[in-house]
Tab-separated table of C-alpha atoms in Angstrom:
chain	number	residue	atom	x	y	z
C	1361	UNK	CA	-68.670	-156.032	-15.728
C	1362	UNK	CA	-71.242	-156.923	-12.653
C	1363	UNK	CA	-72.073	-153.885	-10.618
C	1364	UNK	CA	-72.346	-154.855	-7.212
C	1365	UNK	CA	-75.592	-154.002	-6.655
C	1366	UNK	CA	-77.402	-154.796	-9.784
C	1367	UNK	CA	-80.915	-156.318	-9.599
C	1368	UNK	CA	-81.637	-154.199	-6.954
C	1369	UNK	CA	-84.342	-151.358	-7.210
C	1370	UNK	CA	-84.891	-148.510	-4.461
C	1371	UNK	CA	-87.970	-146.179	-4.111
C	1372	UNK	CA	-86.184	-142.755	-3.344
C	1373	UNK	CA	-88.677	-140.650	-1.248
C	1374	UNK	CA	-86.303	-138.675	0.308
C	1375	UNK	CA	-85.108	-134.580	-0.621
C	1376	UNK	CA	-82.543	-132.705	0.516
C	1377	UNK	CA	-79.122	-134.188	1.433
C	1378	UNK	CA	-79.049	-137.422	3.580
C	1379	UNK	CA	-81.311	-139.779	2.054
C	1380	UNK	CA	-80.253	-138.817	-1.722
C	1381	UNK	CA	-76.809	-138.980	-0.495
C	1382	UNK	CA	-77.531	-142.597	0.531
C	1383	UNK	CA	-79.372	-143.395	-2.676
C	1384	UNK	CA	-76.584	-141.861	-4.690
C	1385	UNK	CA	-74.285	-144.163	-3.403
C	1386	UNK	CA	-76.542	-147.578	-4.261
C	1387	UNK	CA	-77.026	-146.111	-8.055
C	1388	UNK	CA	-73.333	-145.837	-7.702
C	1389	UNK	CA	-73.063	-149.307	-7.224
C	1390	UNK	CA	-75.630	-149.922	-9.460
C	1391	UNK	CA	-78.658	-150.386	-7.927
C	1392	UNK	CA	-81.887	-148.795	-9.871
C	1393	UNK	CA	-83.107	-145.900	-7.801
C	1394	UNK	CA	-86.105	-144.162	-8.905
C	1395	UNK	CA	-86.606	-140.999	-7.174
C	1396	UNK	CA	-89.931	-139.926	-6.376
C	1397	UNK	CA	-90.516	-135.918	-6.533
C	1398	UNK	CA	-93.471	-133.293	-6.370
C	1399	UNK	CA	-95.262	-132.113	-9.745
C	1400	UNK	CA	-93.914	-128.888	-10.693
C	1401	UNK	CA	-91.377	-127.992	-8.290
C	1402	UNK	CA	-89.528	-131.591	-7.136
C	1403	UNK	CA	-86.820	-131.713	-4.722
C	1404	UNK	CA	-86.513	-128.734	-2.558
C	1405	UNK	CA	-82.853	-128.821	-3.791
C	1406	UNK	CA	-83.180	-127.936	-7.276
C	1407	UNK	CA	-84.009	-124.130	-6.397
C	1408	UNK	CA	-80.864	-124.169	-4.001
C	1409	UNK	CA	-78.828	-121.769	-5.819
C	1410	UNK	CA	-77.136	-119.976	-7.824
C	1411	UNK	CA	-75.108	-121.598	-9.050
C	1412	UNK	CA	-77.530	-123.678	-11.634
C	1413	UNK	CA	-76.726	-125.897	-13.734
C	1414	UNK	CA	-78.969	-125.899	-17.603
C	1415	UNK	CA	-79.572	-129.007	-18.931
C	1416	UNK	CA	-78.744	-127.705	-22.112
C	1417	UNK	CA	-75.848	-125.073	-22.082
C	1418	UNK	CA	-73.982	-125.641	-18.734
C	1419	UNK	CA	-74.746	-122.266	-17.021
C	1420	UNK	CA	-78.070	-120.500	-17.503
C	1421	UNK	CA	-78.279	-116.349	-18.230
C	1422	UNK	CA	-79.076	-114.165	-15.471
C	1423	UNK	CA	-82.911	-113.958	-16.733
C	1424	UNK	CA	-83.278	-117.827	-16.979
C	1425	UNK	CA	-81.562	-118.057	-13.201
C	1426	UNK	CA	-84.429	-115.056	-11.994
C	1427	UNK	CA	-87.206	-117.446	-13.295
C	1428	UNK	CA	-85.313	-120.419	-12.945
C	1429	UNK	CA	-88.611	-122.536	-11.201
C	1430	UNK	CA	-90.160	-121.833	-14.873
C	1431	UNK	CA	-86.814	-123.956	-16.527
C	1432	UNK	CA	-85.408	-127.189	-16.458
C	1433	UNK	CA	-82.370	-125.899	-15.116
C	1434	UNK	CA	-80.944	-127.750	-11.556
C	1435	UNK	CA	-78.654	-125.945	-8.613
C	1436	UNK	CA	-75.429	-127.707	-8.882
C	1437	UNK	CA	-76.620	-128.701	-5.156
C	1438	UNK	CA	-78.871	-131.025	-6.512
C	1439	UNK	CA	-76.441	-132.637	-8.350
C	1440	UNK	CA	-73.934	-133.270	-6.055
C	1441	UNK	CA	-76.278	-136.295	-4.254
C	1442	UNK	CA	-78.565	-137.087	-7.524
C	1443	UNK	CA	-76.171	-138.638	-10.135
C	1444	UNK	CA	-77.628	-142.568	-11.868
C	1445	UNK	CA	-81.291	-141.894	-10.792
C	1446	UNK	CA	-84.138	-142.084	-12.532
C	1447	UNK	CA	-86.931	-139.263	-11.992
C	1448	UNK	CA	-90.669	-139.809	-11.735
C	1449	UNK	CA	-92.963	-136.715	-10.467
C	1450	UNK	CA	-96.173	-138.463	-8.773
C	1451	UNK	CA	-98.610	-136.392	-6.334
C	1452	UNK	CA	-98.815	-139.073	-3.552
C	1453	UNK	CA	-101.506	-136.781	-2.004
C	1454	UNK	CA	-103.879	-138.332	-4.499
C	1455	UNK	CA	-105.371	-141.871	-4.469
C	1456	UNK	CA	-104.045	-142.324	-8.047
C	1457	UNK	CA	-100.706	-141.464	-7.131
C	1458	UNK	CA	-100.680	-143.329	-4.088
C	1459	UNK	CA	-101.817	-146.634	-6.056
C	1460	UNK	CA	-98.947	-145.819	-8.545
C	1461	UNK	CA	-96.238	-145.752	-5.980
C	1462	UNK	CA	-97.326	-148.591	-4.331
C	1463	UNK	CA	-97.191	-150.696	-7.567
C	1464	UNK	CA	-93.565	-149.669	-7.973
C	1465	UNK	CA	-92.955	-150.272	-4.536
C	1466	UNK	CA	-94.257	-153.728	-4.922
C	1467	UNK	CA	-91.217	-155.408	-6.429
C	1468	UNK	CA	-88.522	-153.126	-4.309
C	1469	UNK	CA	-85.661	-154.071	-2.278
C	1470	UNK	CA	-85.245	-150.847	-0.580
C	1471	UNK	CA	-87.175	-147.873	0.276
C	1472	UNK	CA	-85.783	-144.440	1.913
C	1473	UNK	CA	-87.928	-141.722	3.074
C	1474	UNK	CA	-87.526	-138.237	4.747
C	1475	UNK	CA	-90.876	-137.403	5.952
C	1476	UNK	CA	-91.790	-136.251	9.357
C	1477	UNK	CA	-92.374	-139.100	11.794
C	1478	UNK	CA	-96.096	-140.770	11.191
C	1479	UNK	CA	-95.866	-138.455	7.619
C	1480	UNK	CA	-96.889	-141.051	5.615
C	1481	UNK	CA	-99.125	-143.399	7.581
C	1482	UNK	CA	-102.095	-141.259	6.182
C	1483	UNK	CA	-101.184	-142.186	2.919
C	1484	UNK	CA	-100.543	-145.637	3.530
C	1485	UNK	CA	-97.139	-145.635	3.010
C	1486	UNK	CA	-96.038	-146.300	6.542
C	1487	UNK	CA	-93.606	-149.386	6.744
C	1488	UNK	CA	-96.641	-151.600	8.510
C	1489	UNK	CA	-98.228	-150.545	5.571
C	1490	UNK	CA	-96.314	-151.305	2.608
C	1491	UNK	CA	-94.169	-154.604	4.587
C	1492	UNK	CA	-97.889	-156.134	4.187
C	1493	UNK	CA	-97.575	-155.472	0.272
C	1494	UNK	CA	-94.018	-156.479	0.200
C	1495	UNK	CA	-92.469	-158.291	3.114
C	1496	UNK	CA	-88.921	-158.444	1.455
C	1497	UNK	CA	-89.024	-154.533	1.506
C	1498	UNK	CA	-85.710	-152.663	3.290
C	1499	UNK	CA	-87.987	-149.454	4.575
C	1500	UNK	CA	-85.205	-147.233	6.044
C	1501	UNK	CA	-86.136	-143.495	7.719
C	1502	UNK	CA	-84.444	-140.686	8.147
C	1503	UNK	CA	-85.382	-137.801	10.630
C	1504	UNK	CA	-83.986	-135.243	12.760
C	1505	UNK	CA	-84.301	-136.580	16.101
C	1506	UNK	CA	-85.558	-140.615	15.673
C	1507	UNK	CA	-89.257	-142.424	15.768
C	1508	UNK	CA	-89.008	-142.113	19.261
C	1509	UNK	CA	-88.740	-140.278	22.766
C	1510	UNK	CA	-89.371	-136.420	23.511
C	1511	UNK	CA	-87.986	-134.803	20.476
C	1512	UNK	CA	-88.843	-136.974	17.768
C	1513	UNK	CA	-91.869	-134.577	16.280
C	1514	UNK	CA	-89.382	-131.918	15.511
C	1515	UNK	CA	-88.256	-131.379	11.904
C	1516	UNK	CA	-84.087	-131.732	12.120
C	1517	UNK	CA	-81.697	-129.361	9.197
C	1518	UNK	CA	-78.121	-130.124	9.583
C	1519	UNK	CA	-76.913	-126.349	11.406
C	1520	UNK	CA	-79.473	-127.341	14.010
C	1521	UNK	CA	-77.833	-130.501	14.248
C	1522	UNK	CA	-74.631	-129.299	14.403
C	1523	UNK	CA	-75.460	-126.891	17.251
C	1524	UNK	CA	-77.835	-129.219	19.281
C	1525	UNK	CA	-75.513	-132.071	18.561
C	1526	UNK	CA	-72.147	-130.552	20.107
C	1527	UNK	CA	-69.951	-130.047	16.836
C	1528	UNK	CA	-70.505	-126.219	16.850
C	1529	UNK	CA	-69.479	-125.977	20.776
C	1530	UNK	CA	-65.935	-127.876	19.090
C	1531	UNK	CA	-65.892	-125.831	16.126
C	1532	UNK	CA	-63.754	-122.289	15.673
C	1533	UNK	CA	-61.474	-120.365	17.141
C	1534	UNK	CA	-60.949	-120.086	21.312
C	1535	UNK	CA	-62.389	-116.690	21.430
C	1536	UNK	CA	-64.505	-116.811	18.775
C	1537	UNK	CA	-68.408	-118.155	18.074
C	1538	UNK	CA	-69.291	-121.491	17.731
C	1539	UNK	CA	-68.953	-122.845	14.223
C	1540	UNK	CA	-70.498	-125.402	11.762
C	1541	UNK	CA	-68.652	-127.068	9.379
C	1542	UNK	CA	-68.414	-125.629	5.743
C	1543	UNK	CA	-70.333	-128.217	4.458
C	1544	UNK	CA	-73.149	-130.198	5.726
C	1545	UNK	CA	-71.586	-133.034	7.452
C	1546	UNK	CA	-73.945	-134.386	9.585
C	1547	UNK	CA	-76.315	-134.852	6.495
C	1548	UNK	CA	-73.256	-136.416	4.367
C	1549	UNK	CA	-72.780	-138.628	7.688
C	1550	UNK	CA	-75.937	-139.674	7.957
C	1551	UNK	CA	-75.932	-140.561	4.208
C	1552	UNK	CA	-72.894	-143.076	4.757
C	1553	UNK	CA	-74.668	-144.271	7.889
C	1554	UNK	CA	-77.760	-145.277	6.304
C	1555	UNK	CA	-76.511	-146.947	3.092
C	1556	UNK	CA	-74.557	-148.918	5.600
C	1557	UNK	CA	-77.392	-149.704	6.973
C	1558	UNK	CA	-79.449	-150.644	3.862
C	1559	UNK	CA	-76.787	-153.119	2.897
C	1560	UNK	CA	-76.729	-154.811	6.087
C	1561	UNK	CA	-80.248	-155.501	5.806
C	1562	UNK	CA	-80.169	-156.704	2.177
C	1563	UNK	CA	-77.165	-158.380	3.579
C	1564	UNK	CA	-79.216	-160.080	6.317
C	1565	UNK	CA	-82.507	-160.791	3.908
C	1566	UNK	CA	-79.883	-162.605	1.809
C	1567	UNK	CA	-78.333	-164.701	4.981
C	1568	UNK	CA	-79.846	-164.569	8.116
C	1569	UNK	CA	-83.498	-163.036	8.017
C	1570	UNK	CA	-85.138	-165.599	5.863
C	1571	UNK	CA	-85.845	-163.276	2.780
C	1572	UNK	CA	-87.697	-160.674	5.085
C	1573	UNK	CA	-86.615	-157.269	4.791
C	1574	UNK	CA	-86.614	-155.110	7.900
C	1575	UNK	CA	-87.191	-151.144	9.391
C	1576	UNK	CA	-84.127	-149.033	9.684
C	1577	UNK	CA	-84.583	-146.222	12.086
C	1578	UNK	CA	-82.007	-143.325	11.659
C	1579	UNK	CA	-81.690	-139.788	12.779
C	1580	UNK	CA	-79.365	-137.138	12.263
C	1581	UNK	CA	-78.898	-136.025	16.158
C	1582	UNK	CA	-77.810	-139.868	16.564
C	1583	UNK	CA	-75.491	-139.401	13.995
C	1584	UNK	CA	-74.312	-136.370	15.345
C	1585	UNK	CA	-72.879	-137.521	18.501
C	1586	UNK	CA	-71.808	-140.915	17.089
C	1587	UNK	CA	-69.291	-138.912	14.771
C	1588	UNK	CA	-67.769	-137.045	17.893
C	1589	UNK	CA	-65.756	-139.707	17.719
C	1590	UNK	CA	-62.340	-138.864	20.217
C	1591	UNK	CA	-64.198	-135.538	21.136
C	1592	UNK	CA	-67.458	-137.587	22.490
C	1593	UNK	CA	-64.688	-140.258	24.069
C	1594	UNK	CA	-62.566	-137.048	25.600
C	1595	UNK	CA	-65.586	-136.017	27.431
C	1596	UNK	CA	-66.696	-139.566	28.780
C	1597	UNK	CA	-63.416	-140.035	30.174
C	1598	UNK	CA	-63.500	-136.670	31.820
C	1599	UNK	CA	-66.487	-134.889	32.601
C	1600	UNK	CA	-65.378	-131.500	30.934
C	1601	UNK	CA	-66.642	-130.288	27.946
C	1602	UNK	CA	-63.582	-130.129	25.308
C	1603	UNK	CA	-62.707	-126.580	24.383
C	1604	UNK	CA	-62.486	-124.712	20.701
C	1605	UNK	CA	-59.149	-125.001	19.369
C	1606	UNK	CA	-59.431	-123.540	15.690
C	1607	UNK	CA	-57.297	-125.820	13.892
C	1608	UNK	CA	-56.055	-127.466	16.677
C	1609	UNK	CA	-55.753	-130.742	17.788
C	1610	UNK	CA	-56.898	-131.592	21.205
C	1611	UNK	CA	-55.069	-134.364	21.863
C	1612	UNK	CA	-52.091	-134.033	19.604
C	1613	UNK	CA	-49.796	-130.961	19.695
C	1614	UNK	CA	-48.494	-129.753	17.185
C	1615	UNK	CA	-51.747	-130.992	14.899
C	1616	UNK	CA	-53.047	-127.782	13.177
C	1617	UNK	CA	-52.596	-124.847	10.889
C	1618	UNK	CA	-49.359	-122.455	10.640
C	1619	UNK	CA	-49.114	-119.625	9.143
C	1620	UNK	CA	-46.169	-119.766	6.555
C	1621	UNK	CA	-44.034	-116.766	4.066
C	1622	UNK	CA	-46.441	-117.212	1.229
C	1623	UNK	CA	-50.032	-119.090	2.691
C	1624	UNK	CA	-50.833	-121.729	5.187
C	1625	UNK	CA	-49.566	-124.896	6.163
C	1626	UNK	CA	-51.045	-127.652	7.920
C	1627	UNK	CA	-48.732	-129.912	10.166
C	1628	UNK	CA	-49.626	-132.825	11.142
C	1629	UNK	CA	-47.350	-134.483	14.123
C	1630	UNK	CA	-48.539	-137.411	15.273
C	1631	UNK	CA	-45.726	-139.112	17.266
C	1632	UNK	CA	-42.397	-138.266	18.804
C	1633	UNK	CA	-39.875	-138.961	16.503
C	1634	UNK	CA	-41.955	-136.545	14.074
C	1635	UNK	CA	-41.667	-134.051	16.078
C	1636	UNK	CA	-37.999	-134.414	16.529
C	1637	UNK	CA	-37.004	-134.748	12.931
C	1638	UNK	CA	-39.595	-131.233	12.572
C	1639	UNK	CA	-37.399	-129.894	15.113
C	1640	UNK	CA	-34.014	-130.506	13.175
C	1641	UNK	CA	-35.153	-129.368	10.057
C	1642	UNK	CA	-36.437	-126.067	11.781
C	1643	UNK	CA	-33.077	-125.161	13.217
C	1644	UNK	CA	-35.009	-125.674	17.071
C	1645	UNK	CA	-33.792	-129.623	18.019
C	1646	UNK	CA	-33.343	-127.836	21.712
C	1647	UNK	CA	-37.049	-128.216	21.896
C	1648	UNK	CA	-37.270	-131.905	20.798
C	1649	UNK	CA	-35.040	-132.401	23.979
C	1650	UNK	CA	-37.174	-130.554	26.260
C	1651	UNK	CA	-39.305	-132.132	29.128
C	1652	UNK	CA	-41.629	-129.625	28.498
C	1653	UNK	CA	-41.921	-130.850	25.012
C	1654	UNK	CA	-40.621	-134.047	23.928
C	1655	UNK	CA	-43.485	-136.290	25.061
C	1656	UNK	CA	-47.096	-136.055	22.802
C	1657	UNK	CA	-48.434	-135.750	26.530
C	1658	UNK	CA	-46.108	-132.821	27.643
C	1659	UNK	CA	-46.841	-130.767	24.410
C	1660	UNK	CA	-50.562	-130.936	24.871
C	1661	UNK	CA	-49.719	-129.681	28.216
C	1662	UNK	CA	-47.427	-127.198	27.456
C	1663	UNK	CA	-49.037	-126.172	23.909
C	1664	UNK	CA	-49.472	-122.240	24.667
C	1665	UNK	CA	-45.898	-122.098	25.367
C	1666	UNK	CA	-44.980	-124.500	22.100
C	1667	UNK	CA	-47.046	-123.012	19.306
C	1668	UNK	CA	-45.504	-119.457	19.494
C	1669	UNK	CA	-42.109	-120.489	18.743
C	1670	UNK	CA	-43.038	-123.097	16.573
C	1671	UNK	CA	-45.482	-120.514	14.648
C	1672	UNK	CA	-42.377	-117.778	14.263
C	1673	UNK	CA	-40.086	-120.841	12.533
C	1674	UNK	CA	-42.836	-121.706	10.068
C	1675	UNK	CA	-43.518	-118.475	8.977
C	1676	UNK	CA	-39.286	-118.084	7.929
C	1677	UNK	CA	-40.098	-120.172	4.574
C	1678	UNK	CA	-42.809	-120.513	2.071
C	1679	UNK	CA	-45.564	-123.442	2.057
C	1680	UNK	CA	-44.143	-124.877	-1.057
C	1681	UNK	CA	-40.532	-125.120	0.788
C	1682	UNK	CA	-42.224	-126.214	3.917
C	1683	UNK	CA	-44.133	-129.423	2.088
C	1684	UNK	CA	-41.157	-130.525	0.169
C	1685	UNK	CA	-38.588	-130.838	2.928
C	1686	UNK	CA	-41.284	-132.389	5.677
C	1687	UNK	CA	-42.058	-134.798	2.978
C	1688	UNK	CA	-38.263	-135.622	2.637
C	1689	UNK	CA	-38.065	-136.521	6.305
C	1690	UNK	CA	-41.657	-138.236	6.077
C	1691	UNK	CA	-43.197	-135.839	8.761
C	1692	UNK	CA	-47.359	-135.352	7.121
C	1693	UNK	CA	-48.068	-131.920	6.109
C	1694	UNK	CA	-49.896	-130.455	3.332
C	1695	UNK	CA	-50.556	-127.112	2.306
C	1696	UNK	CA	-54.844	-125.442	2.763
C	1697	UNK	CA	-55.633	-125.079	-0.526
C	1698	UNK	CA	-58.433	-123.872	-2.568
C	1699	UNK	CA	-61.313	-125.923	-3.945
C	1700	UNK	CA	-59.770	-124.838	-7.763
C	1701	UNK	CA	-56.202	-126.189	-6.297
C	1702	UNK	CA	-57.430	-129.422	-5.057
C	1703	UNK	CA	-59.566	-130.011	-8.383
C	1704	UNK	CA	-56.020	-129.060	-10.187
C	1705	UNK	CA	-53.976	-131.420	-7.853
C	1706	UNK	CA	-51.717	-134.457	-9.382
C	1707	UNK	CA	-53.073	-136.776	-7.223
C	1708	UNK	CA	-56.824	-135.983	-8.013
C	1709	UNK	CA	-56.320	-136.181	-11.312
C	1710	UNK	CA	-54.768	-139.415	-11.644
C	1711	UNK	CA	-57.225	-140.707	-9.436
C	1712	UNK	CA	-59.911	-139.921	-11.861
C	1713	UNK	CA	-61.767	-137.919	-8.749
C	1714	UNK	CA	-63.504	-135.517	-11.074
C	1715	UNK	CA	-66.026	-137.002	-13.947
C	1716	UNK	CA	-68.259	-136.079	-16.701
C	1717	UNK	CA	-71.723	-137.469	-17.171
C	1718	UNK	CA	-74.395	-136.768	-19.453
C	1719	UNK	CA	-77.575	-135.390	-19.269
C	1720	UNK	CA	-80.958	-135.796	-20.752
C	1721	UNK	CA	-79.552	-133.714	-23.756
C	1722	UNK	CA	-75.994	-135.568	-23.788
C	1723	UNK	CA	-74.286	-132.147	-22.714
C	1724	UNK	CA	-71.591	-133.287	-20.093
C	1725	UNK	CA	-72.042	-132.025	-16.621
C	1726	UNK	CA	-68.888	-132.882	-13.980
C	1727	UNK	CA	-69.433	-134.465	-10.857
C	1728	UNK	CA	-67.042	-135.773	-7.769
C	1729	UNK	CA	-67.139	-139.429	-8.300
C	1730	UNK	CA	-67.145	-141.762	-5.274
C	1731	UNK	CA	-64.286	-142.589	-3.016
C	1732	UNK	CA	-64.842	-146.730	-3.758
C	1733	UNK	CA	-62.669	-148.788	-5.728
C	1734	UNK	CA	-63.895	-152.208	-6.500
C	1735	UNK	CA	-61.497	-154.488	-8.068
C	1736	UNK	CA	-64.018	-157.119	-9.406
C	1737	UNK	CA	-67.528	-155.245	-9.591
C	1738	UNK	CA	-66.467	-151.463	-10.044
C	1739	UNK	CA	-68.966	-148.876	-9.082
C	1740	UNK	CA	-70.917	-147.328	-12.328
C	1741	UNK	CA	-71.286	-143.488	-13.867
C	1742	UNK	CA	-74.105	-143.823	-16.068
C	1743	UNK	CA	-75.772	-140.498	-16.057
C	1744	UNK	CA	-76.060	-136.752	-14.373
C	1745	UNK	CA	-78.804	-136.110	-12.248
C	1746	UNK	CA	-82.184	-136.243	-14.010
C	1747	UNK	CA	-84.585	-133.915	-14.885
C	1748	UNK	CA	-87.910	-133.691	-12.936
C	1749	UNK	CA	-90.172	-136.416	-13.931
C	1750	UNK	CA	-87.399	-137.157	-16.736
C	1751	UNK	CA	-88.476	-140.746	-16.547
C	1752	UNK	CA	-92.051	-140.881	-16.084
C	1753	UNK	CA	-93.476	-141.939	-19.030
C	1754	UNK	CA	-90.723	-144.298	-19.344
C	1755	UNK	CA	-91.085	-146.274	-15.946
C	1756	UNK	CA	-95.066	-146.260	-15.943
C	1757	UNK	CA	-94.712	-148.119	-19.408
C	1758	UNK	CA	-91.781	-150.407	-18.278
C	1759	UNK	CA	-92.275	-151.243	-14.902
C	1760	UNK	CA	-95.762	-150.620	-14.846
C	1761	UNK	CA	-97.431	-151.391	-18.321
C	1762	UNK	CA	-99.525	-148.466	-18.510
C	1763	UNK	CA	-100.562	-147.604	-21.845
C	1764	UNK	CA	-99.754	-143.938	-23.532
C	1765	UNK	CA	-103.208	-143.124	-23.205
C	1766	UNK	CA	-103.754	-143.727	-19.204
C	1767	UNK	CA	-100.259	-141.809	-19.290
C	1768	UNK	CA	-101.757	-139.104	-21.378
C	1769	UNK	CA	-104.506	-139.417	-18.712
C	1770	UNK	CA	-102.533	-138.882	-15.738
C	1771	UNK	CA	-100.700	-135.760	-16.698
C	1772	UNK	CA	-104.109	-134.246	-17.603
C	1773	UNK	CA	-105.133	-134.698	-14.076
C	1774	UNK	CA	-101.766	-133.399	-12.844
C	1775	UNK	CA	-101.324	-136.450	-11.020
C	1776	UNK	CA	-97.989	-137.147	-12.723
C	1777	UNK	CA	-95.357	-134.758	-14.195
């Protein structure tokens, strides 16, 4: 079968999470992404761990992970975002290098880079640059704060994001710190933003725009507040800054965490007659009938008075008790589990969630596949995350037609890796 995005090829300059994520998901739907990296060390993300994963065993010994920039080995951080790439390692400092990339760049669709705003003018790899070599190019950026206004020279990480950006203000418990998110959202976001984005543009090149490609300008802090989403809203309407709820809701009561016998439990209520079925199964229908209560409105009022007594009934039986008669009654609730529970659960496994690719050597390393189904032009798992400069000699003589001896060359000169 078609992929849906084959014929396409995209120049990955980007590290670290958002702009691989975004890649990832055009090789995905197959799109050829060749990811650019340093000589010798590559992605910043391939020294982000333990854990690592070896390209030839799996795991690697506690000596190989102590010297583990002298292997081949990968953190498994790396290859969360860097599945169905190709790898070429090309020192875009040099003139060589920078002639190299521009001669892949030449017959690209898309290009997504990282760099600090203006960081790759002096190379000549700015968009005015490179949309005179190739005016079909989609050049999208990614940077903390934008290409413009006050704080757009600043280098943006996703914590600093999260704090500057209002999510850790939302995030934790009412007495507690602020909180980021166990994972790096924003980053993730701003991932699913810009591949949006690039397939608008190829979208618009192919309809509206006359075969010109176009700039995409995207920044993490933008992001940030765009995926406030009812929080951002809540404020707007208001004036007041929302307050941390832990694992509350703050516009739906009761929308959050209980404690149960055996574990946790989250319930989530989202209307009336949910709460009033909750109620009857709890042995508390009284407080389905109460004005303090029965309205979403009143229990967001009223929700220090409600969560106490609610808290005391849900703690009577055990999770597993809790989810099977809720589901009975169709009120949503699920029980926290582990990352081992969830990679375990029925539901995951049937839909095929968790996958094995292969590497360089053919050892099979798992990843989390993607969340789209296409009925017609399926998405495609072709390979694990490459090794650096895996595909070097390979796309210089294929897309470039450079003999083994200018190869040979090259790597002498430490130009290419």
């Amino acid at each position: 079968m078609t992929a849906p995005l084959d014929n396409i090829k995209v120049v990955d300059l980007s590290r670290i999470l958002a702009g691989p994520w975004a890649s990832q998901m055009l090789a995905d739907m197959g799109a050829q992404v060749i990811k650019v990296e340093r000589p010798g060390k590559g992605d910043d993300t391939r020294l982000w761990g333990p854990p690592f994963i070896s390209p030839a065993s799996g795991e690697p010994s506690a000596s190989e992970a102590a010297s583990i920039e002298n292997t081949q080995a990968s953190a498994a951080y790396f290859h969360c975002a860097n599945r169905n790439k190709q790898s070429i390692a090309i020192d875009i400092t040099t003139t060589q290098g920078q002639k190299i990339l521009k001669a892949l760049i030449l017959n690209a669709d898309v290009l997504i880079e990282n760099y600090k705003v203006g960081g790759l003018k002096k190379y000549g790899l700015d968009y005015a640059s490179l949309k005179a070599l190739n005016p079909k190019l989609v050049y999208c950026s990614i940077t903390g704060f934008g290409q413009s206004g006050p704080s757009a020279h600043k280098a943006g990480y996703d914590a600093m994001i999260q704090g500057e950006g209002g999510l850790m203000s939302l995030t934790g418990e009412p007495d507690g710190t602020p909180m980021k998110v166990g994972v790096a959202l924003v980053d993730v976001a701003t991932g699913l933003y810009s591949c949006n984005a690039i397939l608008a543009a190829l979208l618009a090149r192919y309809s509206t725009n006359k075969g010109k490609g176009q700039y995409i300008d995207i920044s993490l802090l933008d992001v940030q507040l765009a995926i406030l989403a009812n929080q951002g809203m809540n404020y707007l309407a208001t004036g007041e800054n929302p307050q941390r709820l832990g694992n509350g809701h703050p516009n739906i009561v009761p929308y959050q965490t209980f404690a149960t016998r055996d574990g946790n439990l989250i319930l989530a209520i989202g209307n009336d007659q949910q709460f009033e079925k909750f109620c009857r199964l709890a042995g508390c229908a009284e407080l389905a009938q109460s004005s303090r209560f029965a309205t979403n409105a009143a229990r967001v009022q009223n929700r220090k008075q409600l969560l106490p007594m609610l808290a005391q009934k849900l703690a009577m039986h055990t999770t597993a008790w809790w989810v099977s008669e809720l589901e009975q009654i169709a009120v949503p609730c699920g029980a926290v589990n582990t990352l081992e529970q969830v990679v375990k659960h029925p539901q995951i496994k049937h839909r095929k969630m968790i996958k094995q690719l292969p590497d360089e050597n053919g050892d099979l390393i798992k990843t989390v596949a993607s969340p789209v189904n296409l009925s017609d032009t399926p998405l495609v798992y072709k390979s694990a995350s490459p090794n650096l400069g895996q595909h070097t000699r390979e796309l210089l003589q294929t897309e470039l037609n450079y003999s083994r001896a200018e190869i040979d060359e090259l790597f002498s000169a430490g130009i290419i890796s």
